[in-house]
mmCIF file of C-alpha atoms in Angstrom:
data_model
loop_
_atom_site.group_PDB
_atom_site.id
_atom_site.type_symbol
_atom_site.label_atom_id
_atom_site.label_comp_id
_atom_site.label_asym_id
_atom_site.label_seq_id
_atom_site.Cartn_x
_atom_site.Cartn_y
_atom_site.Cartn_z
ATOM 1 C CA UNK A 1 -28.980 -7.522 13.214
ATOM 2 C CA UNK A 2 -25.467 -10.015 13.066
ATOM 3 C CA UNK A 3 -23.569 -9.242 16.553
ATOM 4 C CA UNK A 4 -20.060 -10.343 16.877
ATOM 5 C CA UNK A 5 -17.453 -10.410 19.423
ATOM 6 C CA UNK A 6 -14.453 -8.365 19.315
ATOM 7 C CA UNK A 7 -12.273 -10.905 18.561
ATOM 8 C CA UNK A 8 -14.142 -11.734 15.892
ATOM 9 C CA UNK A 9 -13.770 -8.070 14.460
ATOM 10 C CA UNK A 10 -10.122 -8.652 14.361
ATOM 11 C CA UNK A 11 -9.628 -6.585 18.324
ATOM 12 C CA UNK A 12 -6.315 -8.028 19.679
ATOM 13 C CA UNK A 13 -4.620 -6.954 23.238
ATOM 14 C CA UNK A 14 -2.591 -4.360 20.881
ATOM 15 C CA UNK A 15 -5.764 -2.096 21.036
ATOM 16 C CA UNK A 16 -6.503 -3.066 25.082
ATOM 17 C CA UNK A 17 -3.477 -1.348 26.035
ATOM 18 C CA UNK A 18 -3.976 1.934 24.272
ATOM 19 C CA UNK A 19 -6.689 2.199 26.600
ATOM 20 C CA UNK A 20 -6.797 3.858 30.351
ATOM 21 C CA UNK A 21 -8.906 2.007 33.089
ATOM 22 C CA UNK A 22 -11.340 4.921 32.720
ATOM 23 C CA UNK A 23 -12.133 4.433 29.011
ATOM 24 C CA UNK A 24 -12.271 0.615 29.368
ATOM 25 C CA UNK A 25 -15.155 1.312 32.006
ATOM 26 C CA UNK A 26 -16.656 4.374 29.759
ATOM 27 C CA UNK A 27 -16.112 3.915 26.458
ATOM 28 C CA UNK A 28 -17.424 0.819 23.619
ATOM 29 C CA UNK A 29 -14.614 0.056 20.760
ATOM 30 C CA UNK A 30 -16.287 0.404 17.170
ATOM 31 C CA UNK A 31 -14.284 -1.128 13.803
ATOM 32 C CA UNK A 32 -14.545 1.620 11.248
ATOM 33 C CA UNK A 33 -16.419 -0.364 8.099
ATOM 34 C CA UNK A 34 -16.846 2.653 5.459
ATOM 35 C CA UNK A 35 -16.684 6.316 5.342
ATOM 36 C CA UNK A 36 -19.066 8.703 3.857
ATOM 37 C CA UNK A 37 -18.593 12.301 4.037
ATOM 38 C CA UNK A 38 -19.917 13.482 7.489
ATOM 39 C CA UNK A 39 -20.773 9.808 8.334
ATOM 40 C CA UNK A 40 -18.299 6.983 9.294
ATOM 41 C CA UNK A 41 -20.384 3.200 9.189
ATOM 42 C CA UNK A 42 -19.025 1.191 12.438
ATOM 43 C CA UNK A 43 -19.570 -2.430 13.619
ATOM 44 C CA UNK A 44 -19.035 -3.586 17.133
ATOM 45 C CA UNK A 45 -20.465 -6.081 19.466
ATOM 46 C CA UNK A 46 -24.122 -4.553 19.140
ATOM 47 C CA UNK A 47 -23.717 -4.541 15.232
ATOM 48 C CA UNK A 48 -23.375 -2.055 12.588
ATOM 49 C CA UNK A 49 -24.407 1.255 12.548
ATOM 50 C CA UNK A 50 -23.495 5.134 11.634
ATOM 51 C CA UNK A 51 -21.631 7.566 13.349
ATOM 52 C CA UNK A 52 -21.152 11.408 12.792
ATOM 53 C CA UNK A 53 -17.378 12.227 12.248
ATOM 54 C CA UNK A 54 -16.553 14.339 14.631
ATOM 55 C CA UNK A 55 -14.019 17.103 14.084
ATOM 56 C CA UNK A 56 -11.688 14.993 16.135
ATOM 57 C CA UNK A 57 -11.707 12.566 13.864
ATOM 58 C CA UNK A 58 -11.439 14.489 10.442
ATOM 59 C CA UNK A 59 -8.083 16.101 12.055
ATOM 60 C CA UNK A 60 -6.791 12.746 12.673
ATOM 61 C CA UNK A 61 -7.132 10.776 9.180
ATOM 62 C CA UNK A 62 -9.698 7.875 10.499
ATOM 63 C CA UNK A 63 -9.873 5.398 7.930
ATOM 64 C CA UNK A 64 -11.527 2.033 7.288
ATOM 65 C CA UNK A 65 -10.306 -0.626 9.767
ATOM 66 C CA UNK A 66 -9.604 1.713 12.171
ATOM 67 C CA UNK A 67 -10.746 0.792 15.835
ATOM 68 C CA UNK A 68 -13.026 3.944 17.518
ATOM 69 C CA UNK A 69 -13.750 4.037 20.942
ATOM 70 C CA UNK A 70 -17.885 5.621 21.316
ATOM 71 C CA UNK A 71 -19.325 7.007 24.160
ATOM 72 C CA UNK A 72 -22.366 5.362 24.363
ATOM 73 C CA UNK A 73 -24.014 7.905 26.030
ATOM 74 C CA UNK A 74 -24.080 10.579 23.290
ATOM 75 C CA UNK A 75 -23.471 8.028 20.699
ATOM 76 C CA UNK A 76 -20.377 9.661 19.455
ATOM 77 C CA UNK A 77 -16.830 8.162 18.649
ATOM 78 C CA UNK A 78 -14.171 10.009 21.285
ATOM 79 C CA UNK A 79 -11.011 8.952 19.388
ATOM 80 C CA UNK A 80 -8.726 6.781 17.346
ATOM 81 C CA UNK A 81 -7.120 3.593 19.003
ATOM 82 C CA UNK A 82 -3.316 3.303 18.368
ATOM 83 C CA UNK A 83 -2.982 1.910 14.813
ATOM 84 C CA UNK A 84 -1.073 -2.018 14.946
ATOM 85 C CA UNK A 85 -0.588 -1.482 11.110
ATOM 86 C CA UNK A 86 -1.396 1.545 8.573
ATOM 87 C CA UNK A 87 -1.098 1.544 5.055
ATOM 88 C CA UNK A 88 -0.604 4.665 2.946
ATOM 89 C CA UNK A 89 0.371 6.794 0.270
ATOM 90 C CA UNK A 90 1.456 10.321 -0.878
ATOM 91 C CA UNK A 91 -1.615 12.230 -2.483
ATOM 92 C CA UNK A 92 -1.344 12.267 -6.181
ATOM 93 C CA UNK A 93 -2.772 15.537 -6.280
ATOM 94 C CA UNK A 94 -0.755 17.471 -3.937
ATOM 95 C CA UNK A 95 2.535 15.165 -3.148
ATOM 96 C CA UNK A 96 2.594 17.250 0.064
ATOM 97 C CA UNK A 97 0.509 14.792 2.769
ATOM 98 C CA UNK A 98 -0.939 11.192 2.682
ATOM 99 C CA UNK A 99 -3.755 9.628 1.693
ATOM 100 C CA UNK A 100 -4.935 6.834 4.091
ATOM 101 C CA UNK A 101 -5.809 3.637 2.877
ATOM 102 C CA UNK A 102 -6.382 1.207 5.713
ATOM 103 C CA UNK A 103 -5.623 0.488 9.159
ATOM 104 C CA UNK A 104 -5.020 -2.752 11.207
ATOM 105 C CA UNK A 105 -4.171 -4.953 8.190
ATOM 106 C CA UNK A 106 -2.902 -8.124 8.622
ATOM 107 C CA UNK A 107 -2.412 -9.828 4.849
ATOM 108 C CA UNK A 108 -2.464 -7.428 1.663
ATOM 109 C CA UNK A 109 -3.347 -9.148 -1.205
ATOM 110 C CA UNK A 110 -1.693 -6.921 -3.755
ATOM 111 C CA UNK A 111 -3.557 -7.921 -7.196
ATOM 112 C CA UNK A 112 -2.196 -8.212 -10.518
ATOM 113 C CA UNK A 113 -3.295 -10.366 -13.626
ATOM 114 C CA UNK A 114 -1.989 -13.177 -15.991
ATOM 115 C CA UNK A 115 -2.092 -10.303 -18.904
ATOM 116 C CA UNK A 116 -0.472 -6.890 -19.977
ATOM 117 C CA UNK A 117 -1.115 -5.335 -16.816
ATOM 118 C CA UNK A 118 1.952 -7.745 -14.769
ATOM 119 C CA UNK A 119 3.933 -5.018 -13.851
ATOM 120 C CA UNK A 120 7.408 -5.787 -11.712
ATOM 121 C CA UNK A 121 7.924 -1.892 -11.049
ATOM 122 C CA UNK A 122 4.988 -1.114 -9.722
ATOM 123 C CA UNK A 123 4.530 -4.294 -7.655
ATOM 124 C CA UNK A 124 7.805 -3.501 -6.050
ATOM 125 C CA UNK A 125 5.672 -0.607 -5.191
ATOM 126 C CA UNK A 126 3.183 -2.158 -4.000
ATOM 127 C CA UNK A 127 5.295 -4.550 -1.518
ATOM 128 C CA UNK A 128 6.976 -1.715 -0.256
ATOM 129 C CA UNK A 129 3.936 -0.169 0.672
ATOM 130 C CA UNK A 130 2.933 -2.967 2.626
ATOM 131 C CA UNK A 131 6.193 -3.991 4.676
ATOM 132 C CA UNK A 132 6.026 -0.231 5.246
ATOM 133 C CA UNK A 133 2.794 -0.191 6.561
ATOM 134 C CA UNK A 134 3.480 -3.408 8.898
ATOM 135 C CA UNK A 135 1.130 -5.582 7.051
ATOM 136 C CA UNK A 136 2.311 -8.955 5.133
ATOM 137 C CA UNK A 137 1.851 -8.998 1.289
ATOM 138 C CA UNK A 138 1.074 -11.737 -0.757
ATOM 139 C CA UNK A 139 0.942 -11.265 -4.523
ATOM 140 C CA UNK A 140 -2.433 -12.738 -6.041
ATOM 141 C CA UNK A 141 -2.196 -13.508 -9.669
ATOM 142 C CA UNK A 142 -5.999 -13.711 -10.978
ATOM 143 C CA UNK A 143 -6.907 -14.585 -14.472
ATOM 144 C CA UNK A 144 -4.338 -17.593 -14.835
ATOM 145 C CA UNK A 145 -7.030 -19.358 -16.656
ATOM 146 C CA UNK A 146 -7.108 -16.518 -19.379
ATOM 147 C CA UNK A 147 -3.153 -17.433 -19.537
ATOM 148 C CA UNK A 148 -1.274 -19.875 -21.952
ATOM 149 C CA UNK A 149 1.403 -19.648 -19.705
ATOM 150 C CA UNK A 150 0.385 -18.319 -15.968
ATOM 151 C CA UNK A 151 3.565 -20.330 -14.432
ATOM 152 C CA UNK A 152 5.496 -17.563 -16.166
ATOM 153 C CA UNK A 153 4.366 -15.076 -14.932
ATOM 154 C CA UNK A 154 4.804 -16.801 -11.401
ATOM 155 C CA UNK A 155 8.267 -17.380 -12.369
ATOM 156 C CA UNK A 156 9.097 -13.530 -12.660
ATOM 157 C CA UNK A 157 7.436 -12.659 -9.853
ATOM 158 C CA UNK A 158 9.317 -14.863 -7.994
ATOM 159 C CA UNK A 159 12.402 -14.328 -9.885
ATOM 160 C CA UNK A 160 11.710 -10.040 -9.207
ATOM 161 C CA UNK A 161 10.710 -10.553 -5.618
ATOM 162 C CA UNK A 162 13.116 -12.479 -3.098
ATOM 163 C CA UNK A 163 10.761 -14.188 -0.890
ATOM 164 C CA UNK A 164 7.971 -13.143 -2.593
ATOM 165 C CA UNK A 165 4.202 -15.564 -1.875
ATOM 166 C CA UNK A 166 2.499 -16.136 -5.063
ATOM 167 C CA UNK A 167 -1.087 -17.401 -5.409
ATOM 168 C CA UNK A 168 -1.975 -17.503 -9.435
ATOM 169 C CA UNK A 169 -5.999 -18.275 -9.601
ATOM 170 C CA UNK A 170 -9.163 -18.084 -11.097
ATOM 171 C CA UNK A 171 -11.431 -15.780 -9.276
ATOM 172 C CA UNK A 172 -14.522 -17.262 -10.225
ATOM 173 C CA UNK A 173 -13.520 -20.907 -9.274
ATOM 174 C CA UNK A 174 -14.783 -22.562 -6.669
ATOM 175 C CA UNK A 175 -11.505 -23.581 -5.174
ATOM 176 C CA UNK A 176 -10.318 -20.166 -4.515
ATOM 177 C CA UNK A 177 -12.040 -19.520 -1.278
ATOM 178 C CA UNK A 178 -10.349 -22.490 -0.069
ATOM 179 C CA UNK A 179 -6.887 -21.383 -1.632
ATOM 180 C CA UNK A 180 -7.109 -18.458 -0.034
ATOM 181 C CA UNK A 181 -8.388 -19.275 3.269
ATOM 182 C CA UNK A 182 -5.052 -19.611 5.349
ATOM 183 C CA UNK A 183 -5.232 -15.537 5.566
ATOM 184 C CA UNK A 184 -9.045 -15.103 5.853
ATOM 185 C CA UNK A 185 -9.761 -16.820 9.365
ATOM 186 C CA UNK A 186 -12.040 -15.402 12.119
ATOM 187 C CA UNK A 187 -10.529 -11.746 13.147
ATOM 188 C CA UNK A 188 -7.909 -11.763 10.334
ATOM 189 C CA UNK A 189 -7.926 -8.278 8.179
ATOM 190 C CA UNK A 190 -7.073 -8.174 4.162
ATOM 191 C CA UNK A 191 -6.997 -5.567 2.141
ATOM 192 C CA UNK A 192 -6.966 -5.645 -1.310
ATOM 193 C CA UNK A 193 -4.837 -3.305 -3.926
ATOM 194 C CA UNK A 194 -4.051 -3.207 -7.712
ATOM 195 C CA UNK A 195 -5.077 -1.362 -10.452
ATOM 196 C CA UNK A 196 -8.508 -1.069 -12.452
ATOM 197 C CA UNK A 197 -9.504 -4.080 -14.679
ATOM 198 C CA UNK A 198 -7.576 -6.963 -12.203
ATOM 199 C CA UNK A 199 -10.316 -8.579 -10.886
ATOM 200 C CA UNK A 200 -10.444 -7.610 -7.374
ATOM 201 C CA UNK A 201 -14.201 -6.974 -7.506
ATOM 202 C CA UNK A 202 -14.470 -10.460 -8.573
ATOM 203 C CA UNK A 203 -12.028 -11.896 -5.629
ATOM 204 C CA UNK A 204 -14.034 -9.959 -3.206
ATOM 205 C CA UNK A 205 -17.493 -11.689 -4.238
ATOM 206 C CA UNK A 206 -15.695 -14.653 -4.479
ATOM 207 C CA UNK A 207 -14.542 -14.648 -0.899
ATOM 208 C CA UNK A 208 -17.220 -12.366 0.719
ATOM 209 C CA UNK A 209 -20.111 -14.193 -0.963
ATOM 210 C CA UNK A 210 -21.137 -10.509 -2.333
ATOM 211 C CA UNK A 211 -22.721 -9.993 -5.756
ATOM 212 C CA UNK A 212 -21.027 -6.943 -6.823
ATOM 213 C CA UNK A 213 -21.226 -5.632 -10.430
ATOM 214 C CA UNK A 214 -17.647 -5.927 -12.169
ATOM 215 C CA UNK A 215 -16.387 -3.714 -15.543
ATOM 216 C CA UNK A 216 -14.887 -5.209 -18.504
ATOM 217 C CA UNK A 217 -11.311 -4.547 -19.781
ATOM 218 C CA UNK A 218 -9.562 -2.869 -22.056
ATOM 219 C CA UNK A 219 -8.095 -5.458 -24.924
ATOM 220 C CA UNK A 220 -5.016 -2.600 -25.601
ATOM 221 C CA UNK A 221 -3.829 -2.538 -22.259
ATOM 222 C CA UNK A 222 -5.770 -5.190 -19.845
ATOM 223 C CA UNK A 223 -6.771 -2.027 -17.782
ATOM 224 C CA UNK A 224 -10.685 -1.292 -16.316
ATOM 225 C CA UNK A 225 -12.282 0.974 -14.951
ATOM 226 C CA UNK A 226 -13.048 1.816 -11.780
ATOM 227 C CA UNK A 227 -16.101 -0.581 -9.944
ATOM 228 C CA UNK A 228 -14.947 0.056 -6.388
ATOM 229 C CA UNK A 229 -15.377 3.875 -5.605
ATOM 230 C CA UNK A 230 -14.335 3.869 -2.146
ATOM 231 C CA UNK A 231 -12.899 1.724 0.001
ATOM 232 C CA UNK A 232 -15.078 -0.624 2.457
ATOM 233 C CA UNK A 233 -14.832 -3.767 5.340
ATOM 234 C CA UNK A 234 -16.718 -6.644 4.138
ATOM 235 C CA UNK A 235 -17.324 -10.168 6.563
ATOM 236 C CA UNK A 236 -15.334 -12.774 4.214
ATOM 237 C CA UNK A 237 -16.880 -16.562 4.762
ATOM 238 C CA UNK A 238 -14.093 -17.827 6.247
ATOM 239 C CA UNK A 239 -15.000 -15.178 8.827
ATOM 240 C CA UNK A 240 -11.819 -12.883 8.417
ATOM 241 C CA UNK A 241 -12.565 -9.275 6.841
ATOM 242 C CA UNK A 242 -12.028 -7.937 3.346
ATOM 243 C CA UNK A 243 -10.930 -4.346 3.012
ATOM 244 C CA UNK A 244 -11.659 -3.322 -0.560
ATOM 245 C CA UNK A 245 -10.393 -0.215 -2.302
ATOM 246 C CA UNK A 246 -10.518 1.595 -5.445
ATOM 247 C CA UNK A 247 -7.842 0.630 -8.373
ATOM 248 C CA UNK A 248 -4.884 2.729 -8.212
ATOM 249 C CA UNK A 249 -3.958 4.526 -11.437
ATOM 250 C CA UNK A 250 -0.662 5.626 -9.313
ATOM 251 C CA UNK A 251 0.872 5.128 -6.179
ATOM 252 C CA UNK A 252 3.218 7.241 -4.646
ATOM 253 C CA UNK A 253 5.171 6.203 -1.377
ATOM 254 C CA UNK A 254 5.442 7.843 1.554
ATOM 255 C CA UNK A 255 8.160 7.265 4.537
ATOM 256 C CA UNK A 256 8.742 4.243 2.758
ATOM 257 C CA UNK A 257 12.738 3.935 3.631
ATOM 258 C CA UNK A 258 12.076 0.622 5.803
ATOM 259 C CA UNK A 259 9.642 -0.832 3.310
ATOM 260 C CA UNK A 260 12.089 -0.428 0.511
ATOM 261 C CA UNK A 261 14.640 -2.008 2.572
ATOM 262 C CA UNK A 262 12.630 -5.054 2.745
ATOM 263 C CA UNK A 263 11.424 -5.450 -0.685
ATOM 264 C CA UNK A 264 15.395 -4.543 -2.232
ATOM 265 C CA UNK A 265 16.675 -7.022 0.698
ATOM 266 C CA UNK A 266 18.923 -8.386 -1.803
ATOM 267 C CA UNK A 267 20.512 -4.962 -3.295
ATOM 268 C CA UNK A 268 21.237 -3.867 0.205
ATOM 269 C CA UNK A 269 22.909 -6.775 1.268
ATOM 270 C CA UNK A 270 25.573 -6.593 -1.496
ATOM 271 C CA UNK A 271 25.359 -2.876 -1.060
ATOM 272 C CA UNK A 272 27.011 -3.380 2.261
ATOM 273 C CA UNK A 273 30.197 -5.042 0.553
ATOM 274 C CA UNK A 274 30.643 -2.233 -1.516
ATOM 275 C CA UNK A 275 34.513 -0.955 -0.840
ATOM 276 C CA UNK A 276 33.342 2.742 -0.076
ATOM 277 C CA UNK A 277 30.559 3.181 2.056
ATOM 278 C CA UNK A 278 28.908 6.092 -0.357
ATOM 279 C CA UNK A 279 29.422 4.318 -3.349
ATOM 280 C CA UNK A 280 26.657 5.294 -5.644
ATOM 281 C CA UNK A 281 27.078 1.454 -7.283
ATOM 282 C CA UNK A 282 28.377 3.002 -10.938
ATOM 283 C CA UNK A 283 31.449 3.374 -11.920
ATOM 284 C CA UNK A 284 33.284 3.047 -8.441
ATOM 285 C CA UNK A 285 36.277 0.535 -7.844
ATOM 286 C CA UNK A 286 34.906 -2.717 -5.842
ATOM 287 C CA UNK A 287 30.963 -2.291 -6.258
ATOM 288 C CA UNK A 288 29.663 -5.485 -5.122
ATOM 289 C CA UNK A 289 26.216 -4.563 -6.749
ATOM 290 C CA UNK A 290 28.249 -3.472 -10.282
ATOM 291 C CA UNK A 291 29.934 -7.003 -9.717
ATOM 292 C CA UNK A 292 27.027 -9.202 -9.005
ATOM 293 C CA UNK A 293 25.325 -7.339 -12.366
ATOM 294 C CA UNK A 294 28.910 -8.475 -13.906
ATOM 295 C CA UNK A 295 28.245 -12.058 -12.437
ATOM 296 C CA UNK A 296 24.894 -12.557 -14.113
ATOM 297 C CA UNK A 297 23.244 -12.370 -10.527
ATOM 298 C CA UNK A 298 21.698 -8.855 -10.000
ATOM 299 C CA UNK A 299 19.297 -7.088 -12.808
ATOM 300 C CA UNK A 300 20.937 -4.003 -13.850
ATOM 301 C CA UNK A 301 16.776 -2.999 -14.562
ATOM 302 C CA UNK A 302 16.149 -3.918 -10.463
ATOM 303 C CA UNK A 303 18.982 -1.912 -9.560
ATOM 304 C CA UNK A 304 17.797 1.003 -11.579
ATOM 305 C CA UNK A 305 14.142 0.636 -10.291
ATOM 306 C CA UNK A 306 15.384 0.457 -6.599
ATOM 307 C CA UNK A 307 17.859 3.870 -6.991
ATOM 308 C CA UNK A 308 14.607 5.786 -8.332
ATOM 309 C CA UNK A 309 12.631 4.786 -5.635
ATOM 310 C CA UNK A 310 15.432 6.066 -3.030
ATOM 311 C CA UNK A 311 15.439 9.107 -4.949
ATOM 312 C CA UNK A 312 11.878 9.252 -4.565
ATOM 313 C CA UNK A 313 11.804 8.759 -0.952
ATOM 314 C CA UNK A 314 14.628 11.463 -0.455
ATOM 315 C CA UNK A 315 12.544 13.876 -2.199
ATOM 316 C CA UNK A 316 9.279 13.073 -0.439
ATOM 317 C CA UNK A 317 11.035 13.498 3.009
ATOM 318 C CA UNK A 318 11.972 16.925 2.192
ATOM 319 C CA UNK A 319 10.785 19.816 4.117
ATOM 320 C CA UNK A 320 9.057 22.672 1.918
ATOM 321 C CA UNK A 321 11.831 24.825 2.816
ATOM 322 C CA UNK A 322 14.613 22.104 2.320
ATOM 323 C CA UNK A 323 12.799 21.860 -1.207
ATOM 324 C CA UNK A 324 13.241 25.611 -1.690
ATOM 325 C CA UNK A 325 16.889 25.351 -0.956
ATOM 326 C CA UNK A 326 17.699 22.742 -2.730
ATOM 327 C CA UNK A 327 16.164 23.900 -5.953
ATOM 328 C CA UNK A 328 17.896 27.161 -5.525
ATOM 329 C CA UNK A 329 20.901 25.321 -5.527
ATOM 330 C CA UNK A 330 20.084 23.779 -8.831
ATOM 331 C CA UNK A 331 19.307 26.839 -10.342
ATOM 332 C CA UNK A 332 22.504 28.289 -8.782
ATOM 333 C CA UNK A 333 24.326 25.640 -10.679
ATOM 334 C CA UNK A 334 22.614 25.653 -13.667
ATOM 335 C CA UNK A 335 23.411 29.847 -13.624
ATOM 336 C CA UNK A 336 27.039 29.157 -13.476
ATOM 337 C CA UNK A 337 27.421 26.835 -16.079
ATOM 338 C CA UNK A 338 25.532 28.509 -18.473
ATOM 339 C CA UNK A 339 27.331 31.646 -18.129
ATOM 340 C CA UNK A 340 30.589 29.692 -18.106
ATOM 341 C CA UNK A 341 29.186 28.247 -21.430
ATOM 342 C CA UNK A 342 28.166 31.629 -22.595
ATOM 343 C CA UNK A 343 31.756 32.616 -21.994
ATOM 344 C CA UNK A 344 33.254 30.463 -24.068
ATOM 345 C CA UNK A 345 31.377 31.061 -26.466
ATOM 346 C CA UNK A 346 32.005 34.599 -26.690
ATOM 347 C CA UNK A 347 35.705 34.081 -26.177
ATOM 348 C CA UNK A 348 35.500 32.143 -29.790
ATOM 349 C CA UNK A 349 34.062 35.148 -31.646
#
């Protein structure tokens, strides 16, 4: 059985000080690998092994790169250590609470392809998840040997995303292990995200050394299906770890206000020199953002793509009951212009 040290597992001081000089003494910290209904997998310093989730942990939302602390005497996990980065999303089902998709993430490698599926909305998205979430996102273009042209598609991402890092690859080349290895040193954490069909199966065998089976694509829309079905912590060779998850036909934000922020860096800057300071960048007199647009500086499409997502967030952020009112309100409204409408009509015959 492989044994590591902490350090190795990616344990920094962050996690050291969430703990009280009683639990250092009682307690053994365990790096959530996998979850399986009543089971969560766990590695530590003896190795790997399984754990039952306790109720404890159900009510708390463990997920994979989380750090447990086990008593070794029963062999169960007490609790969760105090997360250092957490990414997540609303629930596509419900929109109500979040779905967790890892913890303690250091790089997300946010995967998209050379093809149809190079999407700038949804990798805004993406990015905003991850500043969110406190983890640093690099964009990882796979497929560029598929591509007449992969620089362009470099290009936009660069020209769509201020600041943006941009790796554009061939997942099955032997060089991209070594391109990639600046984020996958010994007790470094990546995650990987994208949709079906990108390739991430074939990034994580690539840099894991795993032989994982992989799904063809779609030729009408460069979409896959899924091959990952849950998410998992692999050892990468470089002797980081590899958090792999499912594709992601949609992804929903959640408490995303700072992440958007950082992604739309550019928007809100200009935003600022707006004349009125609730100027809803239309029509208003001195709109810096309606000016740089003007200019030939600003995408009228980013700016559209950023105001959805606020109105997204607003909504999300919404109480149940603040919900209620507000669609009361709209229905209130809607009452009183029909009727006025109704009126008028009426008055004409």
């Amino acid at each position: 059985m492989t044994k590591y040290n902490l350090p190795e597992l990616g344990w920094r001081a962050h996690f050291l000080s969430d703990m009280s000089v009683d639990e250092v003494e009682a307690f053994v910290p365990v790096r959530v690998t996998d979850i399986h209904k009543s089971e969560v997998g766990v590695i530590g310093e003896s190795g790997a092994e399984r754990l039952n989730m306790t109720l404890d942990l159900v009510d708390h939302g463990v997920t994979v790169g989380d750090w447990l602390l086990k008593d070794p005497e029963t062999g169960q996990p007490v609790r969760v250590l105090e997360r250092q980065s957490l990414l997540k999303r609303r629930n596509a089902r419900t929109n109500v609470d979040d779905q967790l998709i890892a913890a303690n993430v250091d790089t997300l490698f946010v995967v998209s392809s050379c093809n149809k599926d190079f999407n700038v909305a949804r990798l805004e998205r993406y990015f905003a998840l991850a500043h969110q979430g406190g983890a640093e996102p690099v964009l990882i273009l796979t497929k560029a040997d598929l591509s007449d042209d992969p620089g362009k598609y470099v290009s936009e991402a660069m020209r769509s995303l201020p600041g943006v890092m941009v790796e554009a690859l061939d997942a099955n080349a032997e060089d991209t292990p070594a391109k990639l290895a600046p984020y996958c040193g010994a007790g470094q954490t990546v995650a990987l995200l994208g949709t079906s069909g990108v390739g991430k199966t074939t990034l994580t065998n690539a840099l894991t050394g795993l032989n994982q089976l992989t799904q063809d694509i779609r030729d009408s829309d460069a979409r896959g299906r899924h091959t990952t079905t849950a998410r998992s912590m692999h050892r990468m060779t470089a002797g980081g770890w590899l958090i792999d998850t499912p594709g992601m036909r949609a992804l929903r934000l959640s408490d995303a206000r700072e992440g958007l922020e950082a992604v739309f860096s550019d928007i809100e800057e200009l935003a600022e020199n707006c004349r009125f300071n609730d100027c809803a960048h239309g029509s208003e007199p001195g709109c810096a953002v309606q000016a740089a647009i003007a200019e030939g500086n600003l995408d009228a499409g980013r700016l559209a793509r950023w105001q959805k997502l606020l109105a997204e967030e607003a909504h999300n952020i919404q109480t149940p009951a603040e919900a209620r009112a507000k669609s009361k309100k709209l229905q209130k409204t809607y009452n009183a212009g029909k009727a006025r409408a109704d009126a008028k009509r009426g008055g004409r015959k």
